[in-house]
Coordinates of C-alpha atoms and ligand atoms in Angstrom, one line a residue:
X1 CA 120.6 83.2 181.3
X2 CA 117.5 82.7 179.5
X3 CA 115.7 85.8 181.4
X4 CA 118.5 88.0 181.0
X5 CA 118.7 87.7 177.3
X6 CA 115.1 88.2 177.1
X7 CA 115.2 91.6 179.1
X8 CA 118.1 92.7 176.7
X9 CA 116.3 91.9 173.5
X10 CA 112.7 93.9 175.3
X11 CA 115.2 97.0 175.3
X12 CA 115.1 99.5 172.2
X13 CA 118.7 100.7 173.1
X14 CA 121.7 98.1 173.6
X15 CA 124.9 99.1 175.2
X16 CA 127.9 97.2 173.9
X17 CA 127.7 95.5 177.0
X18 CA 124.2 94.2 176.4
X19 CA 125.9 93.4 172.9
X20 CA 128.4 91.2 174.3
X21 CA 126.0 89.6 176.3
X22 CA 124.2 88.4 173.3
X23 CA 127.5 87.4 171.8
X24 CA 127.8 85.3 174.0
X25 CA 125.1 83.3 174.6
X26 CA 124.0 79.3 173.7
X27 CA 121.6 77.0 173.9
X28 CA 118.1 78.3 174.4
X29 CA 118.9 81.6 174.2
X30 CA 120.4 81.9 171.2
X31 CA 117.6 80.7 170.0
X32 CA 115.6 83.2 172.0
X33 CA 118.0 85.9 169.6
X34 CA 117.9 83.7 166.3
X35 CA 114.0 83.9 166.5
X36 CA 114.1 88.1 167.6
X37 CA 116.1 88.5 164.4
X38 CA 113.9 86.8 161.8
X39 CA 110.4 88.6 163.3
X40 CA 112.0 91.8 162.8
X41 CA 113.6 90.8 159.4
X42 CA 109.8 89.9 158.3
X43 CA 108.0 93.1 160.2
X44 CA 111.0 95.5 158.8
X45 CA 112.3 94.4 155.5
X46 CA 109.5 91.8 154.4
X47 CA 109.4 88.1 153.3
X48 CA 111.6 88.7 150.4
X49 CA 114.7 87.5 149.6
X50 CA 116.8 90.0 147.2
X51 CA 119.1 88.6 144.3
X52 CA 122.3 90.0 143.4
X53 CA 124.0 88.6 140.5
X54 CA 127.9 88.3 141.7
X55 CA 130.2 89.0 138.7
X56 CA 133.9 88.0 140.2
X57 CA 135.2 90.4 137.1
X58 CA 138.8 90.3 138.3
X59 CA 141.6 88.9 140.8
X60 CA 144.3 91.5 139.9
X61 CA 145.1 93.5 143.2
X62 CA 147.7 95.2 144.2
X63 CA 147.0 94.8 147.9
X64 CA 148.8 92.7 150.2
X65 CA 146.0 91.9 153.2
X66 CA 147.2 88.7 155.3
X67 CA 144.6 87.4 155.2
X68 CA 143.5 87.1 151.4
X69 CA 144.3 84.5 148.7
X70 CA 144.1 86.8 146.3
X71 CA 147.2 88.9 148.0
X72 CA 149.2 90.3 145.1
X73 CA 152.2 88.2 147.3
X74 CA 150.3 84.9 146.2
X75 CA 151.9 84.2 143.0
X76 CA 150.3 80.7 142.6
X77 CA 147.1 82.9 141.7
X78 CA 146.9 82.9 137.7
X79 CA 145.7 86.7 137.2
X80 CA 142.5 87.2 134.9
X81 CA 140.5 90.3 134.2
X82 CA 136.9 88.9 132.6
X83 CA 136.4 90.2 129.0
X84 CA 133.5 92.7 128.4
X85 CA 131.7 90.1 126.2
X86 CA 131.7 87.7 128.9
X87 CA 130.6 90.1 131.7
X88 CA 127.3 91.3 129.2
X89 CA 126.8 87.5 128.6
X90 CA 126.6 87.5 132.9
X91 CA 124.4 90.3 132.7
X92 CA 122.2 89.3 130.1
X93 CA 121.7 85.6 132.2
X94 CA 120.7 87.9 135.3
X95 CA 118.3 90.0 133.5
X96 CA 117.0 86.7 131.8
X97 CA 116.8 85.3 135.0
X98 CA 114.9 88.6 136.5
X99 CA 117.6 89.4 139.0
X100 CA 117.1 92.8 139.6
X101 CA 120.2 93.7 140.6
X102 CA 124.7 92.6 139.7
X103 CA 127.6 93.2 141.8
X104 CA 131.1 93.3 140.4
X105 CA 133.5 92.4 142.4
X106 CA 136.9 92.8 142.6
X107 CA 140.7 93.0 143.9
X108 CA 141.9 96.4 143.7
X109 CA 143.9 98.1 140.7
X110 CA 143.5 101.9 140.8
X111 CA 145.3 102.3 137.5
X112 CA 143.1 105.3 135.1
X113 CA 142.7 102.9 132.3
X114 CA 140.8 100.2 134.8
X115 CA 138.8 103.0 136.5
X116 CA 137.5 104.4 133.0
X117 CA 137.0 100.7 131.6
X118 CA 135.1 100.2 134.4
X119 CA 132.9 103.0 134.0
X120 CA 132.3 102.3 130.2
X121 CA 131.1 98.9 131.2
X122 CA 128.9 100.8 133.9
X123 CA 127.1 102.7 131.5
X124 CA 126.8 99.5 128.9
X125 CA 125.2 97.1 131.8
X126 CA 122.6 100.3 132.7
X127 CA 122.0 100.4 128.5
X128 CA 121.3 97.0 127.7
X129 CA 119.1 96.6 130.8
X130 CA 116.7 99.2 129.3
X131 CA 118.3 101.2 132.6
X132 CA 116.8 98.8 135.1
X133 CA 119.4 96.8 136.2
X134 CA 120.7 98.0 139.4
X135 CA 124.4 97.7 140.0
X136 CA 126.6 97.4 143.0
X137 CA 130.7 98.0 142.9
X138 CA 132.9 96.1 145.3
X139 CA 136.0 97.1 144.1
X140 CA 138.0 98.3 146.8
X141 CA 139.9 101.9 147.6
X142 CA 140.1 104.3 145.5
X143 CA 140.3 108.3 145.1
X144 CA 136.5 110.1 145.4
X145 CA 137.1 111.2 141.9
X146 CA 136.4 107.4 140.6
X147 CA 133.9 106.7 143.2
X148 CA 132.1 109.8 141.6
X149 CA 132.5 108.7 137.8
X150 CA 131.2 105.5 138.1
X151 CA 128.7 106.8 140.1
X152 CA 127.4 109.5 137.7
X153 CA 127.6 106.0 135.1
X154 CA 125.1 104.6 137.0
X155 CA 126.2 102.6 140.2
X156 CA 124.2 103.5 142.8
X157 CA 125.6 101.1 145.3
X158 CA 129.3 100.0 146.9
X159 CA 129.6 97.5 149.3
X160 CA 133.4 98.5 151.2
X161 CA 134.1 96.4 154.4
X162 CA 136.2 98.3 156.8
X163 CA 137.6 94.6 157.7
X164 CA 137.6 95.3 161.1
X165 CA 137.1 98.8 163.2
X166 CA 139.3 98.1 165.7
X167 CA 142.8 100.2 164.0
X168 CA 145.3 98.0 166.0
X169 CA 143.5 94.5 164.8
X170 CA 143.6 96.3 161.6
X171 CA 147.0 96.9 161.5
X172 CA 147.7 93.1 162.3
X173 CA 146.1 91.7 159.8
X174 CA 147.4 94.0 157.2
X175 CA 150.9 94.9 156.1
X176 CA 152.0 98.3 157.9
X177 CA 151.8 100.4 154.4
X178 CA 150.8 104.0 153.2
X179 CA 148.3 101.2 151.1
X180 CA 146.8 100.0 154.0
X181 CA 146.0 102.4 156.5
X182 CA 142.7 101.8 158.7
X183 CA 142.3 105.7 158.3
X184 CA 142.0 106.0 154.5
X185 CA 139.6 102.9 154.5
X186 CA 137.6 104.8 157.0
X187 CA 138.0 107.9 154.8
X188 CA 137.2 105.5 151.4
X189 CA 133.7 104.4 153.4
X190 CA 132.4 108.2 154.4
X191 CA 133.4 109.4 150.7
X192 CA 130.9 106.5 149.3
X193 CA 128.2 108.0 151.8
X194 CA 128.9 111.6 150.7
X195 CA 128.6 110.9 147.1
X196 CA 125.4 109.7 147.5
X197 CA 125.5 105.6 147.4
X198 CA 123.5 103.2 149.5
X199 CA 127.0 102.4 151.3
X200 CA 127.6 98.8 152.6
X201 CA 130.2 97.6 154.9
X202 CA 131.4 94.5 157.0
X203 CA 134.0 92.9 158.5
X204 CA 135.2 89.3 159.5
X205 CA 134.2 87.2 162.2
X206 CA 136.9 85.2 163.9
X207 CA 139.9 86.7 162.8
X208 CA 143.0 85.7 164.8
X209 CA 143.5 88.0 168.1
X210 CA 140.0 89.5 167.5
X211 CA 137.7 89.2 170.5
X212 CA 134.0 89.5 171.3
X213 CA 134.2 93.3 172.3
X214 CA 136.1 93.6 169.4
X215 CA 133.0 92.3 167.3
X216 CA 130.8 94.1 169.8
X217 CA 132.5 97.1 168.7
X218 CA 132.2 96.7 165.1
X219 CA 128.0 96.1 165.2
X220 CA 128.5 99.7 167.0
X221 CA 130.7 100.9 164.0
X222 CA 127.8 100.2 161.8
X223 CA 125.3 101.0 164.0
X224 CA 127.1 104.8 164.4
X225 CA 128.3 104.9 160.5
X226 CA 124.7 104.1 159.5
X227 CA 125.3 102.1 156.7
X228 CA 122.8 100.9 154.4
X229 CA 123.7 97.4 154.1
X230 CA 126.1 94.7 155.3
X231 CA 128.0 91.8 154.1
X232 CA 130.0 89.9 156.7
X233 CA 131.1 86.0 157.3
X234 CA 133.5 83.9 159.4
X235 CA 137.1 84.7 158.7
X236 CA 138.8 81.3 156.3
X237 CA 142.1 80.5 156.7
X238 CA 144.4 80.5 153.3
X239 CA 147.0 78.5 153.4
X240 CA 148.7 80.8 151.2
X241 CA 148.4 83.7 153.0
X242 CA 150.6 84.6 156.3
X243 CA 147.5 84.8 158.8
X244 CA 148.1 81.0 158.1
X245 CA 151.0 80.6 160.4
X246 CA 148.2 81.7 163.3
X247 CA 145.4 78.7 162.5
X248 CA 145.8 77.3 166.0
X249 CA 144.6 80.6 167.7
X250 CA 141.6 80.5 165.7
X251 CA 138.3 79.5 167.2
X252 CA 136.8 76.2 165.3
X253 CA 135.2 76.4 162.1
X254 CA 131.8 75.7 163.7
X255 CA 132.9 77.8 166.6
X256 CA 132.9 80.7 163.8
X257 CA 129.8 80.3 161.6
X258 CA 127.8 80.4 165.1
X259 CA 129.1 83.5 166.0
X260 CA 128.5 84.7 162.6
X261 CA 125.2 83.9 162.8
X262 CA 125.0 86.0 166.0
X263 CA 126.7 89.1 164.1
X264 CA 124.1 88.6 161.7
X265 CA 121.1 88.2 164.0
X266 CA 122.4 91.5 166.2
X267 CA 122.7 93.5 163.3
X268 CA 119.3 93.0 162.5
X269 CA 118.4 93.8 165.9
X270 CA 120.6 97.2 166.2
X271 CA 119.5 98.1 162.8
X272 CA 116.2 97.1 161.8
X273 CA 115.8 98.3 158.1
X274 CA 119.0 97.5 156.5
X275 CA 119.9 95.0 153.8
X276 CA 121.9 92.0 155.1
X277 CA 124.0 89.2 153.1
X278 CA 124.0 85.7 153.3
X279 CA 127.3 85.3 152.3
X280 CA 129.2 82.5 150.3
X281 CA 131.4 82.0 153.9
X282 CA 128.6 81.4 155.3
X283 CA 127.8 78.1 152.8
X284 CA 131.5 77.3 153.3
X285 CA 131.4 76.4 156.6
X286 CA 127.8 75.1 156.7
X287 CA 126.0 72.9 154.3
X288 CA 123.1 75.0 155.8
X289 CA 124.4 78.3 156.0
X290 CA 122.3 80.2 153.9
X291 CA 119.5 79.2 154.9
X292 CA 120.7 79.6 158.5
X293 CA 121.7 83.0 157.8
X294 CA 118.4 83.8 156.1
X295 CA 116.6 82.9 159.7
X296 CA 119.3 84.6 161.5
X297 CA 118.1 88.1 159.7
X298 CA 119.7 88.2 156.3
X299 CA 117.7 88.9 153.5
X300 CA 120.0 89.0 150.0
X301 CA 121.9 86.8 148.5
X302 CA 124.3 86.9 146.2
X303 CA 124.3 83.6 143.3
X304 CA 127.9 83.6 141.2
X305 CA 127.5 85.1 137.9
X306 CA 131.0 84.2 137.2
X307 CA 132.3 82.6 134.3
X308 CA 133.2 79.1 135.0
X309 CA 137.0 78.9 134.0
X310 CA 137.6 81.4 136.0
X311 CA 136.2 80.5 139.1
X312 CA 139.4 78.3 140.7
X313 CA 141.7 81.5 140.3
X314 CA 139.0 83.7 142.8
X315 CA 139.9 81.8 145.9
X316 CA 140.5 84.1 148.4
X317 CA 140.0 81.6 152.1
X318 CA 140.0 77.5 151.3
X319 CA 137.0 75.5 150.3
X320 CA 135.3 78.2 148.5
X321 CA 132.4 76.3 146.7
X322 CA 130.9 76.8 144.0
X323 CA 134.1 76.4 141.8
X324 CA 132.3 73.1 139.6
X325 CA 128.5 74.2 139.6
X326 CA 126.9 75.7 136.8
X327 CA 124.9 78.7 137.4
X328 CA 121.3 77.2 136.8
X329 CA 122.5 74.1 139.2
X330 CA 123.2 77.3 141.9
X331 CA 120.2 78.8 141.1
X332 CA 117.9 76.1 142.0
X333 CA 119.8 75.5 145.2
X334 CA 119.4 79.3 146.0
X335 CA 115.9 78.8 145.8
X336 CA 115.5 75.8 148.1
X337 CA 117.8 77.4 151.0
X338 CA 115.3 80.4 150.8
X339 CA 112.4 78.6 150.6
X340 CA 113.5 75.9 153.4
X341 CA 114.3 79.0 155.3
X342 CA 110.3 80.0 155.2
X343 CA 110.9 83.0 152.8
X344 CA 110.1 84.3 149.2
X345 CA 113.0 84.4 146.3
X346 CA 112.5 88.3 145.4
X347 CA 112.8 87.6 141.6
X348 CA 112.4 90.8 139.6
X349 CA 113.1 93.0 143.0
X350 CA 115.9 95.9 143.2
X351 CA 115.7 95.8 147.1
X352 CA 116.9 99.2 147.8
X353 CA 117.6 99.1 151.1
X354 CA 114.8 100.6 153.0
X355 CA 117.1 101.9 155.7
X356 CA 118.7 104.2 152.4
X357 CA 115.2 105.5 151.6
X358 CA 114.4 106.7 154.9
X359 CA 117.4 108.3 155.7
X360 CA 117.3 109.9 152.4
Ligands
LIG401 N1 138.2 84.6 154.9 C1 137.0 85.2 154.8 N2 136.8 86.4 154.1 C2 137.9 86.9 153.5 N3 138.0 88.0 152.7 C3 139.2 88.1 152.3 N4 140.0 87.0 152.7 C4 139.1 86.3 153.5 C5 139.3 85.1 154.2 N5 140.5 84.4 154.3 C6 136.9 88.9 152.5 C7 137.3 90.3 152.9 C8 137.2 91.1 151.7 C9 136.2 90.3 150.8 C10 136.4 90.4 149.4 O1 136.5 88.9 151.2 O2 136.3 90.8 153.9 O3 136.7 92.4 151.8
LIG402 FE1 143.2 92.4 147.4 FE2 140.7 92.6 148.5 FE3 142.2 90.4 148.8 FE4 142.9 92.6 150.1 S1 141.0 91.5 150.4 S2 144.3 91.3 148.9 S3 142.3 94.2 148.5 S4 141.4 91.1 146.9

């Protein structure tokens, strides 16, 4: 087993057979693919460990996804949009803090009066930075026409994960709606890349009836789409949610971060340039998970800017931490998982991804 996962990793081109072969394997040769992923991680992107600012700004969606506490179905969720105020206070901490770079995140509420509010806060965060701060949207679907506002406001990055990029796993997991059609998230993801935005996708590891070529197929999806960065983690279950009712299909918890980890290490592998997340998943399921993420190939991380009292309404899988930290209590543990992990915390660094620039 050992030998045949080091001829697979000597290659330059993997197959998605060769890919499933790596998905699968244990024991020494995992760590034969752990250790692959980090070199080219250090050779490709550097040492560095990129800071984004996470800005939960609101839980208000109008989507339905099974899988997602925040479901517009779950009415045990109390609904908050943060205040303007309170997102420049978030912003002014990150620029204190010299992160480079803020996401805001989201549910999804196309209505016009969101879309412009949120390109009048846009242009305010890119103002008070002295134009420096670098923002990334994560806010869902919606029509080119706001991806291109908010754009021309100054967002220069979206992070969109096409969930999964199988279409008939896709339709499981989300109601069968004109709302949530596999095609118009495809369609959502190549309008982001035509506009002009350093285009980020990802999907979920160990969703119920997904399998290995499924994942197989989505490193393949990114690999083809050539996006610019990723953000992916093991699929939580909610016991609010109706993916619930399917919990004893699901691989184990640990089962799941490992094969995360792989995703993560493979990606790095297929594409050698891009920005990677360790994401908050990740830490859910592993006291270690950053840092393990880091050494699998990851190389950004994403701290919670959030306001506190709003933190226990974001929940969207179980266990999400975070919820009773304060943000310079994260902060020091950020540093430590990047530091245990052998790396550098990239304070004061945009980290465009490098993959963007040379394709550009
Ligand atoms: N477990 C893990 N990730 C989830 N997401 C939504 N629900 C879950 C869950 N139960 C992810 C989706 C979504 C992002 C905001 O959170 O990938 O795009
Ligand atoms: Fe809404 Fe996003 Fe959750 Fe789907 S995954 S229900 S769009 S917040």
């Amino acid at each position: 087993m050992v030998s045949t996962i080091k001829n697979i990793l000597s290659q330059k081109y993997f197959s998605k057979e060769d890919i499933v072969a790596l998905l699968k394997t244990e024991g020494d040769s995992l760590q034969l693919l752990l250790d692959k992923a980090l070199d080219i991680k250090r050779c490709y992107v550097g040492n560095y460990v990129f800071y984004r600012g996470l800005i939960e700004y609101s839980n208000v969606c109008g989507k339905n996804c099974f899988y997602c506490g925040l479901r517009a179905g779950n009415e045990k969720v109390a609904r908050y949009t943060v205040s303007d105020e309170e997102v420049m206070e978030a912003v002014r901490f990150a620029y204190g803090k010299d992160f480079a770079s803020i996401v805001i995140q989201s549910g999804e509420n196309t209505n016009a009066i969101n879309v412009h509010h949120i390109t009048d806060l846009i242009k305010r965060i890119r103002q008070e930075s002295n134009h420096t701060l670098e923002i990334t949207l994560s806010l869902g679907e919606y029509e080119e026409e706001a991806y291109q506002e908010w754009f021309d406001a100054g967002a220069k990055r979206y992070l969109l994960r096409i969930e999964s990029s199988n279409d008939n796993l896709y339709r499981k997991i989300h109601p069968d709606d004109s709302s949530h059609r596999f095609g118009d998230r495809f369609s959502a993801l190549k309008t982001l890349q035509k506009i002009g935005y350093q285009t980020g996708t990802g999907v979920m590891i160990g969703l119920p009836f997904q399998t290995i070529e499924d994942l197989a197929d989505d490193l393949i999806f990114m690999r083809d789409f050539n996006i610019d960065m990723c953000g992916m983690g093991p699929y939580i279950e909610h016991p609010d949610t109706p993916l619930w009712q399917f919990r004893d299909l699901l691989l184990s918890q640990r089962e799941r971060f490992v094969l995360s980890l792989k995703m993560i290490a493979i990606l790095r592998i297929l594409m050698k340039d891009i920005n990677i997340a360790a994401t908050t998943a990740m830490q859910t399921l592993n006291p270690n998970g950053r840092e393990k993420a880091i050494r699998a190939g990851a190389n950004v991380v994403m701290p919670n800017l959030t306001p506190q009292k709003y933190r226990e309404n974001y929940l969207i899988y179980e266990n999400k931490p975070g919820t009773d930290k304060d943000a310079g209590e994260t902060l020091f543990e950020f540093e430590k998982n990047i530091k245990d992990a052998g790396e550098i915390p990239g304070y004061g660094l945009s980290g465009t991804s490098k993959h963007f620039q040379s394709r550009n």
